[in-house]
Coordinates of C-alpha atoms in Angstrom, one line a residue:
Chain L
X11 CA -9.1 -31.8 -4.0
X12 CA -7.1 -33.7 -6.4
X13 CA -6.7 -33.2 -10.3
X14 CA -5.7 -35.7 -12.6
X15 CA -2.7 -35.4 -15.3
X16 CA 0.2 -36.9 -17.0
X17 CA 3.7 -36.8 -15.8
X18 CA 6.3 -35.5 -18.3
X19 CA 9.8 -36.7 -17.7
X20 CA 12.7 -35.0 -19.5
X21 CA 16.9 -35.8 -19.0
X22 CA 18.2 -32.4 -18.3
X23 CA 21.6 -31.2 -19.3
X24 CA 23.3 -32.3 -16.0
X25 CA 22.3 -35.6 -16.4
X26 CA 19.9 -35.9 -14.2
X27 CA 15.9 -35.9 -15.1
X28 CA 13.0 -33.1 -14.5
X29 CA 9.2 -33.7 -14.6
X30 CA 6.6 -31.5 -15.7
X31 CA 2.7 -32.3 -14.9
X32 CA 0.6 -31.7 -17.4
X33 CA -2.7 -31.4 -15.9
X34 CA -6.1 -32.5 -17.9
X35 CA -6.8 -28.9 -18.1
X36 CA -3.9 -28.6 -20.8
X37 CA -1.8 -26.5 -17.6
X38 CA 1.6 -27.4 -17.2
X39 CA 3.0 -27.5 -14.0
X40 CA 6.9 -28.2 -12.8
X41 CA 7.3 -31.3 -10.3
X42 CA 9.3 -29.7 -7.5
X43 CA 12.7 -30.8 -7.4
X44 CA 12.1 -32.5 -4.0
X45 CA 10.5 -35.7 -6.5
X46 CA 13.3 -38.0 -6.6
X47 CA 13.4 -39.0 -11.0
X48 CA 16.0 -41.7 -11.5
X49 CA 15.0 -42.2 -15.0
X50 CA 12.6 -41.1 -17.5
X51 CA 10.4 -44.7 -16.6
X52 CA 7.4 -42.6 -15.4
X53 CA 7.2 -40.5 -18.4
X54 CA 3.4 -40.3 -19.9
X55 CA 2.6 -42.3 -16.9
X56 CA -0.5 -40.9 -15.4
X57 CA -0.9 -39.3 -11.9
X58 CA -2.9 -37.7 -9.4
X59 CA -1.8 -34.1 -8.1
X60 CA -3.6 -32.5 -4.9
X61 CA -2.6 -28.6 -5.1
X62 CA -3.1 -25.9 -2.2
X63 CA -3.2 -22.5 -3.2
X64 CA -1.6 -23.4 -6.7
X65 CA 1.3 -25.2 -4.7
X66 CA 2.0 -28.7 -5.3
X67 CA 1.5 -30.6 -2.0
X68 CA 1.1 -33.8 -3.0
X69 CA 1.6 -35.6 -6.2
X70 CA 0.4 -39.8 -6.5
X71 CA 1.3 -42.0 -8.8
X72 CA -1.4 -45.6 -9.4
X73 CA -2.3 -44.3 -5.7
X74 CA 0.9 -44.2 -4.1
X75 CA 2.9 -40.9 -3.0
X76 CA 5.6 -40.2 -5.4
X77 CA 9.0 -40.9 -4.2
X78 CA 10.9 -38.0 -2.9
X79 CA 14.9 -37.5 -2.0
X80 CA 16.0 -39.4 0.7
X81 CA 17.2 -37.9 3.4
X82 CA 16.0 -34.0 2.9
X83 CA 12.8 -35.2 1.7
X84 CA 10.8 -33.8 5.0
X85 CA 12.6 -30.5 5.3
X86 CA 12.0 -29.9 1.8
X87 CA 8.5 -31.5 2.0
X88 CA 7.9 -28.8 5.1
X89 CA 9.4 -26.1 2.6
X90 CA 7.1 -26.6 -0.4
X91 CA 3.9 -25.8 2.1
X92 CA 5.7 -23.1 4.0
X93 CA 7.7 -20.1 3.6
X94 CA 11.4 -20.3 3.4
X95 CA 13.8 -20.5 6.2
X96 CA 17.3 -19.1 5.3
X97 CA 19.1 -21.9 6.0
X98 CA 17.6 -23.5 3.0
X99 CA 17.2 -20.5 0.5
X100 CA 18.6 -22.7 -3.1
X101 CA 17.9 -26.3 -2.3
X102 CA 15.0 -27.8 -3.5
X103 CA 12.1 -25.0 -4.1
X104 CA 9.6 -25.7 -6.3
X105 CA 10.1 -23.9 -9.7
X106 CA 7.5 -22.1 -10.6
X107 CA 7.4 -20.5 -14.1
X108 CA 3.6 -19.2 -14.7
X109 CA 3.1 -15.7 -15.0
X110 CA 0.6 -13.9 -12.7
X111 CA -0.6 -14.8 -9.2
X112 CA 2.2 -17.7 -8.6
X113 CA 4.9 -15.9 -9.5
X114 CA 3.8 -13.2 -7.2
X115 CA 3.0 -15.4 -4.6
X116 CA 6.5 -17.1 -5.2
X117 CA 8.4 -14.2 -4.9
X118 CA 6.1 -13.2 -1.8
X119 CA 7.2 -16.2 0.0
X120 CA 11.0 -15.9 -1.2
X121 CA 10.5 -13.0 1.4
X122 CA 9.4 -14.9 4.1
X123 CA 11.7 -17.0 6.9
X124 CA 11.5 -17.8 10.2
X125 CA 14.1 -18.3 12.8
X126 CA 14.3 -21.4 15.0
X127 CA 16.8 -23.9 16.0
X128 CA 17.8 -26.0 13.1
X129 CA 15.6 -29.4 14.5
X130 CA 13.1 -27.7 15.2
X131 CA 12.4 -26.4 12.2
X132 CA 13.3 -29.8 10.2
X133 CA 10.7 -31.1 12.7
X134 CA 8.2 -28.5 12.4
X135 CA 4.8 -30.3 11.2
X136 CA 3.2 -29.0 8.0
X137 CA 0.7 -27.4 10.3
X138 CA 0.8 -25.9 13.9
X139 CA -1.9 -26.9 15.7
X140 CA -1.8 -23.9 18.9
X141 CA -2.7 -20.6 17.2
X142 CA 0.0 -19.3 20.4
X143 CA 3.1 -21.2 19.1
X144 CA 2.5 -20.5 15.7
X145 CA 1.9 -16.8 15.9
X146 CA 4.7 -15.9 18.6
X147 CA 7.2 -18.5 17.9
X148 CA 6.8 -19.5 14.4
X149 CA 7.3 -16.0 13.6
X150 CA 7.4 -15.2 10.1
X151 CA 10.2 -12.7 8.8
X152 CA 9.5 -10.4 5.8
X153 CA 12.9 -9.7 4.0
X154 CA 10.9 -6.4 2.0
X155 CA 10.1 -5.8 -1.4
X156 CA 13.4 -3.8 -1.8
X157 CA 17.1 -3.8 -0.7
X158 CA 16.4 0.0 1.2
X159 CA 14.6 -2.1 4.0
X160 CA 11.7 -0.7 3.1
X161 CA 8.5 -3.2 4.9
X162 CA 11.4 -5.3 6.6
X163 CA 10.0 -6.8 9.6
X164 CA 7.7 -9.7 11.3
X165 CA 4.1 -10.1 10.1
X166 CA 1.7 -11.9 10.4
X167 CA -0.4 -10.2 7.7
X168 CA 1.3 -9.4 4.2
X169 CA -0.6 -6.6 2.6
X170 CA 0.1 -5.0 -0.6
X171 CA -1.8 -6.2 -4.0
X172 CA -2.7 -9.1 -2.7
X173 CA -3.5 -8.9 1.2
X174 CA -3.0 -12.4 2.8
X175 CA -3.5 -13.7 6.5
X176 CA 0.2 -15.3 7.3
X177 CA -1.4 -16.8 10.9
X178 CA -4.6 -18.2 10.8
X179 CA -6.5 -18.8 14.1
X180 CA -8.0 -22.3 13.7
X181 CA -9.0 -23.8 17.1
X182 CA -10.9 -26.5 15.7
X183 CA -9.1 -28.9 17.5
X184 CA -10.6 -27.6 20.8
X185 CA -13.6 -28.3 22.4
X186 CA -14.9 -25.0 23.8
X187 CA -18.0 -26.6 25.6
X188 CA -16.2 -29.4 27.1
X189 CA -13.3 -27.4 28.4
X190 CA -16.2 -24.5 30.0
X191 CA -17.7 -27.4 31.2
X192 CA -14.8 -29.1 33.0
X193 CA -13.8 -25.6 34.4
X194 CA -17.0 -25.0 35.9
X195 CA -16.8 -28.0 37.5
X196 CA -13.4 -27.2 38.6
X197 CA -14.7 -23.7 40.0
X198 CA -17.1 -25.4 41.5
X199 CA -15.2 -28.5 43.0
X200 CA -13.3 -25.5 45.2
X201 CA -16.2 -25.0 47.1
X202 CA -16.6 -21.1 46.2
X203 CA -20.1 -19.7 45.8
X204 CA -20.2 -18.8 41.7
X205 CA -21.3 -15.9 39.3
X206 CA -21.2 -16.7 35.9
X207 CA -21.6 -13.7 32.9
X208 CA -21.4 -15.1 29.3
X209 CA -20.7 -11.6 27.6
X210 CA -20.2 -10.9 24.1
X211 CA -18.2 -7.9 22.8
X212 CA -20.3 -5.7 21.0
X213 CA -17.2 -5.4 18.1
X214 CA -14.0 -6.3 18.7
X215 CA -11.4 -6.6 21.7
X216 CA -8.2 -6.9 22.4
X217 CA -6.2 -7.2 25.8
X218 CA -2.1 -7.1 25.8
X219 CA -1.3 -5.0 22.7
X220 CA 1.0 -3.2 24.1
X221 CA 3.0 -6.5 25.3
X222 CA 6.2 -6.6 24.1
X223 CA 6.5 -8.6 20.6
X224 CA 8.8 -8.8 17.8
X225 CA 5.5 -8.1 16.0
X226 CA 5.6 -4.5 17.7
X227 CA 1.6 -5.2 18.8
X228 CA 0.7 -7.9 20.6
X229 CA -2.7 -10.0 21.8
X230 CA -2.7 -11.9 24.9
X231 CA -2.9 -15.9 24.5
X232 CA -3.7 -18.3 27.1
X233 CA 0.0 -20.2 27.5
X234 CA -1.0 -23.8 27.5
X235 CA -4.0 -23.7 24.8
X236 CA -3.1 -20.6 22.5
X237 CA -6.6 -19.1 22.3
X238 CA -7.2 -15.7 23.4
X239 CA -8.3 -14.9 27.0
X240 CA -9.0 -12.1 29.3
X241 CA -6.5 -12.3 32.5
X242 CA -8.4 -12.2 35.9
X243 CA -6.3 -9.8 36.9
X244 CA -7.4 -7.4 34.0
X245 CA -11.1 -7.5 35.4
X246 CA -10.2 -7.0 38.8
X247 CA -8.5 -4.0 37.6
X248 CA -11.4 -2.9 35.2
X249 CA -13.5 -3.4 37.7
X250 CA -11.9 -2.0 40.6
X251 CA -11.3 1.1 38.3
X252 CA -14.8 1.8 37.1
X253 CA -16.3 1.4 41.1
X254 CA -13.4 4.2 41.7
X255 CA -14.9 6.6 38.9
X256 CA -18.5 6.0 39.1
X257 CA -18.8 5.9 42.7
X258 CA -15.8 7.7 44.6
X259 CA -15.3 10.4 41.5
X260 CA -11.6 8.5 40.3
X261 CA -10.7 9.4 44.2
X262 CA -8.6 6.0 45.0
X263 CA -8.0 7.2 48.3
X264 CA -11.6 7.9 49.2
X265 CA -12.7 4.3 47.4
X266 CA -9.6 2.9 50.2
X267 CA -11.6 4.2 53.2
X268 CA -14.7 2.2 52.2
X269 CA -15.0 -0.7 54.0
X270 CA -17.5 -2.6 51.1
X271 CA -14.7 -1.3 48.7
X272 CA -11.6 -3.0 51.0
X273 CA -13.8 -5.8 51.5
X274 CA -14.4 -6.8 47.8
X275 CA -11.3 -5.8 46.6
X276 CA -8.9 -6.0 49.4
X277 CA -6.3 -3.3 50.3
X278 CA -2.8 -2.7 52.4
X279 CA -1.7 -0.6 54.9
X280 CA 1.9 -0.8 54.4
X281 CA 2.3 -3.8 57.0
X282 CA 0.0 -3.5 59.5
X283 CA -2.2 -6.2 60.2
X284 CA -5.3 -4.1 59.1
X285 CA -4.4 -5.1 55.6
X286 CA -6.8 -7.6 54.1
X287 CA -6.9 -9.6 51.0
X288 CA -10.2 -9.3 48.7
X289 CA -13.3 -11.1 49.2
X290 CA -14.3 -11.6 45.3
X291 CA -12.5 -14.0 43.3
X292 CA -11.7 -13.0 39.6
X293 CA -10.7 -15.5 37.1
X294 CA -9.9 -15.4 33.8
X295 CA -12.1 -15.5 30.6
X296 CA -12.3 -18.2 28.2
X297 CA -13.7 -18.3 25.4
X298 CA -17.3 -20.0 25.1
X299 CA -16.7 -21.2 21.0
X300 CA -13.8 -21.1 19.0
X301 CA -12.9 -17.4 18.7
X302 CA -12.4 -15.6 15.8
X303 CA -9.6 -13.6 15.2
X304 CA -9.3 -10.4 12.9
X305 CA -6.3 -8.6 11.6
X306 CA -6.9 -5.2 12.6
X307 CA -5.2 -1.6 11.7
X308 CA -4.1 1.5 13.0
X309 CA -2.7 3.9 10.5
X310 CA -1.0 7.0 11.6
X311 CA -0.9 9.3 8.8
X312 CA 0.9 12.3 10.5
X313 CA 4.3 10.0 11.8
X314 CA 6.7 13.0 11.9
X315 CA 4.1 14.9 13.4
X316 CA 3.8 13.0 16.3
X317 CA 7.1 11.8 16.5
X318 CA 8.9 15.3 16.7
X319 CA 8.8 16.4 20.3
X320 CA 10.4 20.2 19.5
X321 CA 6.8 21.0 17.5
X322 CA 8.2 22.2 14.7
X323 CA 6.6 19.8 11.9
X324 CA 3.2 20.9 11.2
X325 CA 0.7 17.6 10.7
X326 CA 0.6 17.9 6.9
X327 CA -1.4 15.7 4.3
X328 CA 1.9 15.2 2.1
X329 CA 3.1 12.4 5.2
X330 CA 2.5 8.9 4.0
X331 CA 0.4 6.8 6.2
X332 CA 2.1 4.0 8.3
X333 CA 0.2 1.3 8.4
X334 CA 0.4 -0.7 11.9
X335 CA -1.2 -3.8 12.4
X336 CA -2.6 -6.0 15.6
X337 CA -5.2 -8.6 15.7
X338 CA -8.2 -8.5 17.9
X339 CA -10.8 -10.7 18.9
X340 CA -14.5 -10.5 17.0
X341 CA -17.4 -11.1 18.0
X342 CA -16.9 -13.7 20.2
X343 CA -18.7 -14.9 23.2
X344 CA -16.4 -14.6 26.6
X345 CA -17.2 -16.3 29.6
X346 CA -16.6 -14.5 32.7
X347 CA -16.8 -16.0 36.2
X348 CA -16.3 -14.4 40.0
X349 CA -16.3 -16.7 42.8
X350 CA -16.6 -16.0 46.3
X351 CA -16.6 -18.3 49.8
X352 CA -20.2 -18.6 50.4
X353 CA -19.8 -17.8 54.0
X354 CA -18.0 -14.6 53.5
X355 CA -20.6 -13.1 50.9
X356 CA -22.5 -10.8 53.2
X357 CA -24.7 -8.0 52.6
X358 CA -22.8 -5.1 52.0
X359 CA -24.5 -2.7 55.2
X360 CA -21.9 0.5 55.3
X361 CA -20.8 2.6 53.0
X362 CA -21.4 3.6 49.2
X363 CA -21.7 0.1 47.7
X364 CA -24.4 -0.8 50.7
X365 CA -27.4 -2.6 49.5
X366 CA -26.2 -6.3 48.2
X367 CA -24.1 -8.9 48.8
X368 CA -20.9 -8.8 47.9
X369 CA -21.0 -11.4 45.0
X370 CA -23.9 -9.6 43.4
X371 CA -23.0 -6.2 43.6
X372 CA -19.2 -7.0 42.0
X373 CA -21.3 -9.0 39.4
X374 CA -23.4 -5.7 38.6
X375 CA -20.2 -4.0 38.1
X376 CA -18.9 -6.0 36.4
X377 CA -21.2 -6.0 33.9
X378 CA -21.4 -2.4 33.7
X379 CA -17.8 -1.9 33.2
X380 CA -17.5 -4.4 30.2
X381 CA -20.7 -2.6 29.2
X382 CA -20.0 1.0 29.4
X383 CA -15.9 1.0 29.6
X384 CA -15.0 -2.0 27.6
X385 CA -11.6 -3.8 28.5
X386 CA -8.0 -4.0 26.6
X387 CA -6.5 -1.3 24.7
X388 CA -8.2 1.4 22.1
X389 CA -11.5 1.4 24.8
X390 CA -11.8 5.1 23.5
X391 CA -12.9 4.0 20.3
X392 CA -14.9 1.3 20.6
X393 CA -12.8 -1.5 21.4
X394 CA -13.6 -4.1 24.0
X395 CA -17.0 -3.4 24.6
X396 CA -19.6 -6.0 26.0
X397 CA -22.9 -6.5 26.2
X398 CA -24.4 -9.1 28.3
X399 CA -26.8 -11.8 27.1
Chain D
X17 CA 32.9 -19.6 44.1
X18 CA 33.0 -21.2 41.0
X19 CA 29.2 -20.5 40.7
X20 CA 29.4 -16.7 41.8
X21 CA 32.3 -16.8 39.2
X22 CA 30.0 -17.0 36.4
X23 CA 27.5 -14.4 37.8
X24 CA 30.3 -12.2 38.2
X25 CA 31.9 -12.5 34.9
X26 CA 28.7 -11.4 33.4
X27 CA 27.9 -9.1 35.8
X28 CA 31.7 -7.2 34.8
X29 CA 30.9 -7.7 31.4
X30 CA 27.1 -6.5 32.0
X31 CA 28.3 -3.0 33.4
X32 CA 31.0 -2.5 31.2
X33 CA 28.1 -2.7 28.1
X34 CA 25.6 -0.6 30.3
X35 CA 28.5 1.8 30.9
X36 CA 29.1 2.0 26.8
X37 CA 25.1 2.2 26.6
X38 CA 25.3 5.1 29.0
X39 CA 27.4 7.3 27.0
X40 CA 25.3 6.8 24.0
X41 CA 23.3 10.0 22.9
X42 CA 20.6 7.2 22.5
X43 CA 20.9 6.1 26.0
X44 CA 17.5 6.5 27.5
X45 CA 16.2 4.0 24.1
X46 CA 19.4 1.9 25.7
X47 CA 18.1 1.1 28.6
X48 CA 14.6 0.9 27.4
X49 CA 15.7 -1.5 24.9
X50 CA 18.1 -3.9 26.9
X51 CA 14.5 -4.2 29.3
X52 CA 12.5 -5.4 27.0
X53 CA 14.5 -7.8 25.0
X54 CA 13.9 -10.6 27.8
X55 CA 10.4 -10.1 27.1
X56 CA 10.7 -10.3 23.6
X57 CA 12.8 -13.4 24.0
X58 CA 10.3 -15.1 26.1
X59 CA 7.4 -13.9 24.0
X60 CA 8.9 -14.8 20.3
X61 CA 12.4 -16.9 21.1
X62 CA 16.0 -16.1 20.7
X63 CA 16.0 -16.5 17.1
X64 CA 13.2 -14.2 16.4
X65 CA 14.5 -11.5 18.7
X66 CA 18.0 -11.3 16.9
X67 CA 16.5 -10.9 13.7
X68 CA 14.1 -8.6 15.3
X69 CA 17.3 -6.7 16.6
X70 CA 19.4 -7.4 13.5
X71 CA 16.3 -5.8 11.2
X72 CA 15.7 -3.0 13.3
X73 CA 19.5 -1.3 14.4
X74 CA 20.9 1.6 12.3
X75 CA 24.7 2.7 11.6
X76 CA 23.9 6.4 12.3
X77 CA 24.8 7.2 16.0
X78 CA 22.1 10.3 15.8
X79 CA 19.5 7.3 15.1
X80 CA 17.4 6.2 18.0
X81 CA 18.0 2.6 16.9
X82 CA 21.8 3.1 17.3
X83 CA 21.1 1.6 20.7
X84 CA 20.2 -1.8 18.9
X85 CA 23.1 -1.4 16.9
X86 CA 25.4 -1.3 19.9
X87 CA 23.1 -3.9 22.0
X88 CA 23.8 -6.2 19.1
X89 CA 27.2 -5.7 18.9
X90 CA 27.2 -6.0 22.9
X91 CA 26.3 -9.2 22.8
X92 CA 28.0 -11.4 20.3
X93 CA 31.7 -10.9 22.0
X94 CA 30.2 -12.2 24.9
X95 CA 28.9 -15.3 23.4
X96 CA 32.2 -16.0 21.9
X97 CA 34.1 -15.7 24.6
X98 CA 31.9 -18.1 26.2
X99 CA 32.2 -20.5 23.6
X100 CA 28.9 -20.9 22.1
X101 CA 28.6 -18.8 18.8
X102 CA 31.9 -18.7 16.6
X103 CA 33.8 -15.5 16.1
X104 CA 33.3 -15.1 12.0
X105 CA 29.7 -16.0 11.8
X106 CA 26.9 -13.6 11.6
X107 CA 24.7 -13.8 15.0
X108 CA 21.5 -14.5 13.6
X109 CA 22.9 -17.0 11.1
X110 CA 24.6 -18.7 14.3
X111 CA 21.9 -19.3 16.4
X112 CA 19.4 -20.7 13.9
X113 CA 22.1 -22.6 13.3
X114 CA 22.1 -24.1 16.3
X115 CA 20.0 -27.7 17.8
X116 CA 17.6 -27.0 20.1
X117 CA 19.2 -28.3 23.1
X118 CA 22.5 -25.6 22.8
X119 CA 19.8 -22.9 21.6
X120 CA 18.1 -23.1 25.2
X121 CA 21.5 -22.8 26.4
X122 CA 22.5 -20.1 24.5
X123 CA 19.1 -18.1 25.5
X124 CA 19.7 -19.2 29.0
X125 CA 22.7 -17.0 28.8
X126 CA 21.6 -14.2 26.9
X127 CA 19.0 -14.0 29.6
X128 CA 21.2 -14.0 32.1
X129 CA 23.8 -11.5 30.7
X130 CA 20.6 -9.2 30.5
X131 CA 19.4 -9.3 33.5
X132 CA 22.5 -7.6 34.8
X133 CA 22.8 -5.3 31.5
X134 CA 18.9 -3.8 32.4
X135 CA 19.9 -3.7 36.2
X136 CA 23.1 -1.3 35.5
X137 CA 21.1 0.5 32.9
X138 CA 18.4 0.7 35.3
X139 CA 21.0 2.2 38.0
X140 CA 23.1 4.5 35.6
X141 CA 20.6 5.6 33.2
X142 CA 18.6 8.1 34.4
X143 CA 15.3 9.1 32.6
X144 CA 12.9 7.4 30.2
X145 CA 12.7 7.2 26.5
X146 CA 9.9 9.5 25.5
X147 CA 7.6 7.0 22.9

């Protein structure tokens, strides 16, 4: 959305000049000091501004960009749409004068830096594209409110007065039917006999929060396309874990003597060749649209409590409440698939699973696990819960 | 040799540090920490993990977070000997300093140096931090 206004040159006291845009609303606004003003030629000259969130982005003059510093102009460029880096704390910020929600949001992002290689950041594109690389390794660093180090530390949410999003999950750029489509195909190209469940979690989910992040929670992303997935290997575990409690009473080893059990699942005996590998393929869940992601928090209000392993500090009210937070995945339709070689998937005749095939009766557990003991972390309260379609 | 030279340097330097780490009264969050910061490096970058590190460590050897304290002063000797980081700058500063191509090398190191830190903390650290 552009706006239109009137630049206002002025010679400043080191010689050099400053603009002002006066906008048609009667606001003025500073030109960032990134606008390269030779002279005061463009003074009452009139001009186009585009603004983001009260920012500056762009500013045109007769329908061409204004000219900016040579040389720093895309590092400083970068650094009027993004929060600082400390490399480049004085040079070339936009001043911003207006009381209220600018200055705040000024000062907020004065408090904000990341920490890559020097290129990389002069190269770093106005906007990151995979929600992955710009979460974990565009990492945003909050200096704190204070000097006592009080709300140091990476974020990815600021809250406060004015709660803001610092990550936003945007996966408009892929196609989510096209790339289920192509993997189906894929699946299918390998000659396995298929199950597919499109599930959708009831709430949220969220698989890998515990994964180690400078963030302190974490959400599992897929490496190459920065959405979040579940891994195969967290169904097969789910999976595996709920047959184990529902039907062998959370009794591994009696689940291990089954032989529809070892069959779907595989099992070892310590190198012998009675070992075999498991029948059921389990691969990983995708996402079946672009998924949306939701800051999320826990908040611990008795910290000392918990934290002091003699049991001496009573869980009083007077403790100030810690706020943690993670991001899950809402409402969002998943698309599981098992796979099995279609000569292999037999009817299960011994044992307590007897009564289907194998494909089939993984499939109904499946379902019933996401259904009844959700997948990820905080399960206990409601988290990664799935109901079928 | 020249090859298991290098191993071996860090591997000396790597048990000397995990020896230090050891005697801390904060050793079990030593060894706990010194195994997860190649995850955290993978995960967020080199960069990120420092400052991670740099925010988190505390002066007061009764402190849990000594340990980062002493991690962090663990490692910057180590990339000044090998020439990568100079002596008077501040670690973070240094690194994000740095073009990409000697940033992957510096990480490559710092990798490798804990690798061996997190396998003599493994072997002379006995018990787990409780958290």
């Amino acid at each position: 959305m552009s706006e239109r206004g009137k630049l206002v040159v002025q010679q400043t006291k080191g010689g050099g000049y400053a603009g002002t845009i006066r906008l048609s609303n009667n606001k003025s606004m500073p030109l960032p000091s990134y606008y390269d003003l030779r002279d005061a030629s463009l003074n009452g000259v009139e001009c186009e501004v585009e603004r983001e969130k009260g920012l500056i982005k762009r500013v045109l003059v007769a329908g061409q960009d204004l000219q900016r510093r040579p040389g720093k102009g895309s590092q400083e460029g970068y650094k009027d749409r993004q929060p600082q880096h400390r490399q480049q704390e004085t040079a070339g910020r936009p001043p911003v004068k207006d009381n209220g929600p600018h200055q705040d949001k000024a000062r907020e992002e004065n408090r904000l830096k990341t920490f890559l290689p020097r290129d990389t950041h002069q190269y770093l594109p106005a906007k990151v594209d995979n929600f992955g690389l710009l979460l974990n390794k565009v990492a945003w660093f909050d200096e704190g409110e204070d000097n006592k180090g009080q709300g140091k530390g990476f974020k990815f949410y600021l809250a406060g007065r004015n709660p803001r999003t610092l990550v936003k999950g945007d996966f408009a750029g892929i196609d989510f039917t096209v790339l289920d489509r192509r993997r189906e195909r894929a699946l299918q190209g390998t000659g396995l006999l298929l199950e597919k469940l499109p599930m959708t979690p009831q709430w949220r989910f969220v698989v890998g929060l515990g994964q180690e992040s400078v963030y302190e929670t974490s959400l599992t992303l897929h490496p190459v396309y920065g959405f979040p997935f579940i891994p195969g290997n967290a169904i097969k575990g789910l999976v595996r874990n709920t047959i184990i409690s529902e039907v062998f009473a959370g009794d591994e080893k009696e689940a291990l003597a089954d032989t529809g059990f070892r069959a779907i699942f595989g099992w070892t005996n310590y190198g012998t060749p009675s070992s075999q590998r498991g029948l059921v393929h389990f691969f990983d869940a995708y996402p079946a649209t672009a998924p949306h992601i939701v800051p999320d928090i826990i908040n611990p209000h008795y910290a000392p409590y918990y934290q002091d392993a003699s049991g001496r500090t009573p869980p009083g009210d007077y403790y100030n409440p810690v706020p943690v937070f993670f991001l899950t995945v809402e409402r969002t339709e998943m698309l599981f698939y098992l796979g099995i070689n279609p000569a292999a998937n037999q009817v299960i005749t011994a044992g307590e699973l007897a009564g289907q095939d194998y494909l089939s009766t993984t499939g109904k557990w499946l379902r019933l696990a996401l259904g009844e003991y959700g997948i990820g972390a905080k399960t206990a309260v409601g988290y990664g819960c799935f109901a079928s379609l | 040799m020249a090859l298991n030279g290098l191993e071996q340097g860090r591997a000396r330097y790597a048990y000397d540090c995990a020896r230090q780490g050891k005697d801390l009264p904060a050793s079990k969050e030593y060894k706990s920490y010194v195994k997860k910061i190649p995850a955290l490096i993978k995960m967020n970058g080199l960069g990120a993990t420092l400052a991670f590190i740099a925010a988190k460590k505390k002066d007061d050897p009764r402190k849990k977070e000594y340990a980062y304290k002493v991690i962090y002063d663990q490692l910057k000797p180590w990339l000044v000997e090998k020439g990568l980081v100079e002596r008077h700058q501040d670690l973070v500063a240094a690194v994000v300093a740095l073009d990409s191509l000697s940033y992957r090398m510096v990480t490559g190191e710092v990798l490798a140096l804990f690798k061996w830190i997190s396998r003599f903390a493994e072997g002379l650290i006995e018990g787990e931090a409780d958290e």
